[in-house]
PDB file of C-alpha atoms in Angstrom:
ATOM      1  CA  UNK A  30      -0.033   0.187  -0.359  1.00  0.00           C
ATOM      2  CA  UNK A  31       1.451   3.593  -1.299  1.00  0.00           C
ATOM      3  CA  UNK A  32       1.047   6.222   1.558  1.00  0.00           C
ATOM      4  CA  UNK A  33      -2.366   7.654   0.806  1.00  0.00           C
ATOM      5  CA  UNK A  34      -4.587   9.630   2.470  1.00  0.00           C
ATOM      6  CA  UNK A  35      -7.233   8.817   4.635  1.00  0.00           C
ATOM      7  CA  UNK A  36     -10.740  10.226   5.022  1.00  0.00           C
ATOM      8  CA  UNK A  37     -10.470  12.417   7.738  1.00  0.00           C
ATOM      9  CA  UNK A  38      -7.224  13.787   7.563  1.00  0.00           C
ATOM     10  CA  UNK A  39      -5.544   9.937   8.593  1.00  0.00           C
ATOM     11  CA  UNK A  40      -2.372   8.456   6.145  1.00  0.00           C
ATOM     12  CA  UNK A  41      -1.941   4.880   5.644  1.00  0.00           C
ATOM     13  CA  UNK A  42       0.915   2.761   4.260  1.00  0.00           C
ATOM     14  CA  UNK A  43       2.311  -0.836   3.807  1.00  0.00           C
ATOM     15  CA  UNK A  44       3.488  -4.120   2.007  1.00  0.00           C
ATOM     16  CA  UNK A  45      -0.090  -4.873   1.949  1.00  0.00           C
ATOM     17  CA  UNK A  46       0.773  -8.854   3.002  1.00  0.00           C
ATOM     18  CA  UNK A  47      -2.162  -8.330   5.845  1.00  0.00           C
ATOM     19  CA  UNK A  48      -4.371  -4.935   5.815  1.00  0.00           C
ATOM     20  CA  UNK A  49      -6.583  -3.531   9.361  1.00  0.00           C
ATOM     21  CA  UNK A  50      -9.969  -4.313   7.875  1.00  0.00           C
ATOM     22  CA  UNK A  51     -12.082  -2.411  10.918  1.00  0.00           C
ATOM     23  CA  UNK A  52     -11.953  -1.071  13.993  1.00  0.00           C
ATOM     24  CA  UNK A  53     -14.560  -1.643  16.578  1.00  0.00           C
ATOM     25  CA  UNK A  54     -14.531  -0.197  20.028  1.00  0.00           C
ATOM     26  CA  UNK A  55     -17.387  -2.455  22.048  1.00  0.00           C
ATOM     27  CA  UNK A  56     -18.541  -1.539  25.449  1.00  0.00           C
ATOM     28  CA  UNK A  57     -18.833  -3.961  28.636  1.00  0.00           C
ATOM     29  CA  UNK A  58     -21.975  -5.810  27.336  1.00  0.00           C
ATOM     30  CA  UNK A  59     -19.685  -6.544  23.656  1.00  0.00           C
ATOM     31  CA  UNK A  60     -22.159  -4.311  21.657  1.00  0.00           C
ATOM     32  CA  UNK A  61     -20.461  -1.904  19.337  1.00  0.00           C
ATOM     33  CA  UNK A  62     -20.422   1.351  20.236  1.00  0.00           C
ATOM     34  CA  UNK A  63     -18.353   5.122  19.454  1.00  0.00           C
ATOM     35  CA  UNK A  64     -18.811   5.886  23.568  1.00  0.00           C
ATOM     36  CA  UNK A  65     -17.271   4.950  26.358  1.00  0.00           C
ATOM     37  CA  UNK A  66     -17.497   5.857  30.460  1.00  0.00           C
ATOM     38  CA  UNK A  67     -14.016   6.496  32.019  1.00  0.00           C
ATOM     39  CA  UNK A  68     -14.215   3.296  34.158  1.00  0.00           C
ATOM     40  CA  UNK A  69     -16.237   1.658  32.283  1.00  0.00           C
ATOM     41  CA  UNK A  70     -14.910  -1.979  30.732  1.00  0.00           C
ATOM     42  CA  UNK A  71     -14.528  -1.867  26.888  1.00  0.00           C
ATOM     43  CA  UNK A  72     -12.802  -3.757  23.609  1.00  0.00           C
ATOM     44  CA  UNK A  73     -11.007  -2.031  20.594  1.00  0.00           C
ATOM     45  CA  UNK A  74     -11.488  -5.195  18.157  1.00  0.00           C
ATOM     46  CA  UNK A  75      -9.089  -4.510  15.331  1.00  0.00           C
ATOM     47  CA  UNK A  76     -10.248  -7.180  12.556  1.00  0.00           C
ATOM     48  CA  UNK A  77      -7.893  -8.064   9.804  1.00  0.00           C
ATOM     49  CA  UNK A  78      -7.447  -9.637   6.588  1.00  0.00           C
ATOM     50  CA  UNK A  79      -4.025 -11.780   5.231  1.00  0.00           C
ATOM     51  CA  UNK A  80      -3.915 -12.267   2.113  1.00  0.00           C
ATOM     52  CA  UNK A  81      -1.015 -14.766   3.026  1.00  0.00           C
ATOM     53  CA  UNK A  82       0.297 -16.954   5.067  1.00  0.00           C
ATOM     54  CA  UNK A  83       2.637 -14.349   7.618  1.00  0.00           C
ATOM     55  CA  UNK A  84       4.579 -15.283  10.225  1.00  0.00           C
ATOM     56  CA  UNK A  85       4.115 -13.659  14.057  1.00  0.00           C
ATOM     57  CA  UNK A  86       2.696 -10.867  12.809  1.00  0.00           C
ATOM     58  CA  UNK A  87       2.362  -7.962  15.605  1.00  0.00           C
ATOM     59  CA  UNK A  88      -0.073  -5.405  16.063  1.00  0.00           C
ATOM     60  CA  UNK A  89      -0.014  -2.158  18.120  1.00  0.00           C
ATOM     61  CA  UNK A  90      -2.162   0.592  18.894  1.00  0.00           C
ATOM     62  CA  UNK A  91      -1.643   4.727  19.885  1.00  0.00           C
ATOM     63  CA  UNK A  92      -4.105   6.220  21.293  1.00  0.00           C
ATOM     64  CA  UNK A  93      -4.026  10.118  20.574  1.00  0.00           C
ATOM     65  CA  UNK A  94      -6.386  13.353  21.804  1.00  0.00           C
ATOM     66  CA  UNK A  95      -7.526  15.160  19.047  1.00  0.00           C
ATOM     67  CA  UNK A  96      -5.702  17.996  20.369  1.00  0.00           C
ATOM     68  CA  UNK A  97      -2.938  15.164  19.169  1.00  0.00           C
ATOM     69  CA  UNK A  98      -1.241  14.547  22.735  1.00  0.00           C
ATOM     70  CA  UNK A  99       0.215  10.524  22.620  1.00  0.00           C
ATOM     71  CA  UNK A 100      -2.119   9.189  25.207  1.00  0.00           C
ATOM     72  CA  UNK A 101      -1.026   5.636  24.976  1.00  0.00           C
ATOM     73  CA  UNK A 102       0.646   2.935  22.837  1.00  0.00           C
ATOM     74  CA  UNK A 103       0.526  -0.861  22.905  1.00  0.00           C
ATOM     75  CA  UNK A 104       1.662  -3.628  21.064  1.00  0.00           C
ATOM     76  CA  UNK A 105       0.899  -7.334  20.716  1.00  0.00           C
ATOM     77  CA  UNK A 106       5.065  -8.289  21.057  1.00  0.00           C
ATOM     78  CA  UNK A 107       5.074  -8.968  24.568  1.00  0.00           C
ATOM     79  CA  UNK A 108       2.399 -10.910  25.067  1.00  0.00           C
ATOM     80  CA  UNK A 109       0.963 -12.190  21.978  1.00  0.00           C
ATOM     81  CA  UNK A 110       2.284 -13.326  19.326  1.00  0.00           C
ATOM     82  CA  UNK A 111       1.090 -15.906  17.106  1.00  0.00           C
ATOM     83  CA  UNK A 112       3.455 -17.908  14.895  1.00  0.00           C
ATOM     84  CA  UNK A 113       1.121 -17.613  11.903  1.00  0.00           C
ATOM     85  CA  UNK A 114      -2.024 -15.858  10.835  1.00  0.00           C
ATOM     86  CA  UNK A 115      -3.757 -16.387   7.280  1.00  0.00           C
ATOM     87  CA  UNK A 116      -7.051 -15.231   5.911  1.00  0.00           C
ATOM     88  CA  UNK A 117      -9.482 -13.066   7.901  1.00  0.00           C
ATOM     89  CA  UNK A 118      -9.714 -12.840  11.666  1.00  0.00           C
ATOM     90  CA  UNK A 119      -9.388 -10.077  14.423  1.00  0.00           C
ATOM     91  CA  UNK A 120      -7.066  -9.546  17.436  1.00  0.00           C
ATOM     92  CA  UNK A 121      -9.233  -8.165  20.744  1.00  0.00           C
ATOM     93  CA  UNK A 122      -7.374  -5.814  23.525  1.00  0.00           C
ATOM     94  CA  UNK A 123      -9.929  -5.722  26.596  1.00  0.00           C
ATOM     95  CA  UNK A 124      -9.691  -2.731  28.818  1.00  0.00           C
ATOM     96  CA  UNK A 125     -10.484  -3.540  31.730  1.00  0.00           C
ATOM     97  CA  UNK A 126     -11.355   0.467  32.895  1.00  0.00           C
ATOM     98  CA  UNK A 127     -11.482   2.774  30.680  1.00  0.00           C
ATOM     99  CA  UNK A 128      -8.719   5.100  32.088  1.00  0.00           C
ATOM    100  CA  UNK A 129      -8.879   7.886  29.531  1.00  0.00           C
ATOM    101  CA  UNK A 130     -11.006  11.698  30.608  1.00  0.00           C
ATOM    102  CA  UNK A 131     -13.931  12.330  28.529  1.00  0.00           C
ATOM    103  CA  UNK A 132     -13.054  13.729  24.873  1.00  0.00           C
ATOM    104  CA  UNK A 133     -12.824  12.039  21.694  1.00  0.00           C
ATOM    105  CA  UNK A 134      -9.754  10.130  20.826  1.00  0.00           C
ATOM    106  CA  UNK A 135      -8.343   8.469  17.042  1.00  0.00           C
ATOM    107  CA  UNK A 136      -6.848   5.512  16.717  1.00  0.00           C
ATOM    108  CA  UNK A 137      -3.561   4.998  15.033  1.00  0.00           C
ATOM    109  CA  UNK A 138      -2.772   1.148  14.117  1.00  0.00           C
ATOM    110  CA  UNK A 139       0.270  -1.006  12.987  1.00  0.00           C
ATOM    111  CA  UNK A 140       0.713  -4.300  11.803  1.00  0.00           C
ATOM    112  CA  UNK A 141       4.310  -4.563  11.729  1.00  0.00           C
ATOM    113  CA  UNK A 142       6.948  -8.604  11.489  1.00  0.00           C
ATOM    114  CA  UNK A 143       7.754  -9.085  15.121  1.00  0.00           C
ATOM    115  CA  UNK A 144      11.127  -7.411  14.303  1.00  0.00           C
ATOM    116  CA  UNK A 145       9.535  -4.106  13.711  1.00  0.00           C
ATOM    117  CA  UNK A 146      11.537  -3.990  10.717  1.00  0.00           C
ATOM    118  CA  UNK A 147       8.464  -4.932   8.072  1.00  0.00           C
ATOM    119  CA  UNK A 148       5.358  -2.894   7.934  1.00  0.00           C
ATOM    120  CA  UNK A 149       2.593  -4.359   7.098  1.00  0.00           C
ATOM    121  CA  UNK A 150      -0.374  -2.228   7.318  1.00  0.00           C
ATOM    122  CA  UNK A 151      -0.062   1.435   9.704  1.00  0.00           C
ATOM    123  CA  UNK A 152      -2.707   3.953   9.577  1.00  0.00           C
ATOM    124  CA  UNK A 153      -3.357   7.067  11.332  1.00  0.00           C
ATOM    125  CA  UNK A 154      -6.660   8.611  11.951  1.00  0.00           C
ATOM    126  CA  UNK A 155      -7.793   4.996  11.189  1.00  0.00           C
ATOM    127  CA  UNK A 156     -10.632   5.400  14.400  1.00  0.00           C
ATOM    128  CA  UNK A 157     -12.273   8.070  16.591  1.00  0.00           C
ATOM    129  CA  UNK A 158     -14.447   7.451  19.458  1.00  0.00           C
ATOM    130  CA  UNK A 159     -15.287   9.608  22.591  1.00  0.00           C
ATOM    131  CA  UNK A 160     -15.201   8.939  25.925  1.00  0.00           C
ATOM    132  CA  UNK A 161     -18.221  10.370  28.066  1.00  0.00           C
ATOM    133  CA  UNK A 162     -17.647  11.507  32.176  1.00  0.00           C
ATOM    134  CA  UNK A 163     -17.220   8.637  34.794  1.00  0.00           C
ATOM    135  CA  UNK A 164     -15.762   7.242  37.432  1.00  0.00           C
ATOM    136  CA  UNK A 165     -12.743   8.196  38.617  1.00  0.00           C
ATOM    137  CA  UNK A 166     -14.276  11.901  37.421  1.00  0.00           C
ATOM    138  CA  UNK A 167     -10.646  14.328  36.230  1.00  0.00           C
ATOM    139  CA  UNK A 168     -11.179  17.145  34.174  1.00  0.00           C
ATOM    140  CA  UNK A 169      -8.172  17.611  33.039  1.00  0.00           C
ATOM    141  CA  UNK A 170      -5.111  15.495  30.853  1.00  0.00           C
ATOM    142  CA  UNK A 171      -5.537  12.447  29.514  1.00  0.00           C
ATOM    143  CA  UNK A 172      -5.583  10.031  31.858  1.00  0.00           C
ATOM    144  CA  UNK A 173      -8.103   9.721  35.447  1.00  0.00           C
ATOM    145  CA  UNK A 174      -5.987   8.715  38.135  1.00  0.00           C
ATOM    146  CA  UNK A 175      -8.301   6.108  40.429  1.00  0.00           C
ATOM    147  CA  UNK A 176      -6.851   7.342  44.308  1.00  0.00           C
ATOM    148  CA  UNK A 177      -8.943   9.347  47.131  1.00  0.00           C
ATOM    149  CA  UNK A 178      -7.836  12.454  48.939  1.00  0.00           C
ATOM    150  CA  UNK A 179      -7.985  12.665  52.044  1.00  0.00           C
ATOM    151  CA  UNK A 180      -7.406  15.709  54.471  1.00  0.00           C
ATOM    152  CA  UNK A 181      -5.723  15.163  58.233  1.00  0.00           C
TER     153      UNK A 181
END
């Protein structure tokens, strides 16, 4: 895939042996949504299509606020690298308690080889979702820190 501009301002590039074909945000009940609340469970599901058998792929994603602040970046290299994948499937990342504060967030996604030297698919601003106020309540920043105040 040559570097191309995507609708919404993102870009996409990579060799194309595996492509991320869709990204879903699921609520705590497993239903697709584009809106979750701070503190609630959620799942990101990344659908892929592999044109051929690919050994040891790694999926990673980053979350950025719409102001461009890099909130986090994680990848499957540390915990889940399958021997190979082929055909259509999906990878899920379960978030036990959404740590982001209220706002809109863009998802960047990458599928690379285990060495991180070969990019199969890389998409910026591949998806946008919203986070509503929840518990803990935070007004600033990107992450909600769970804790308790004590004046003694």
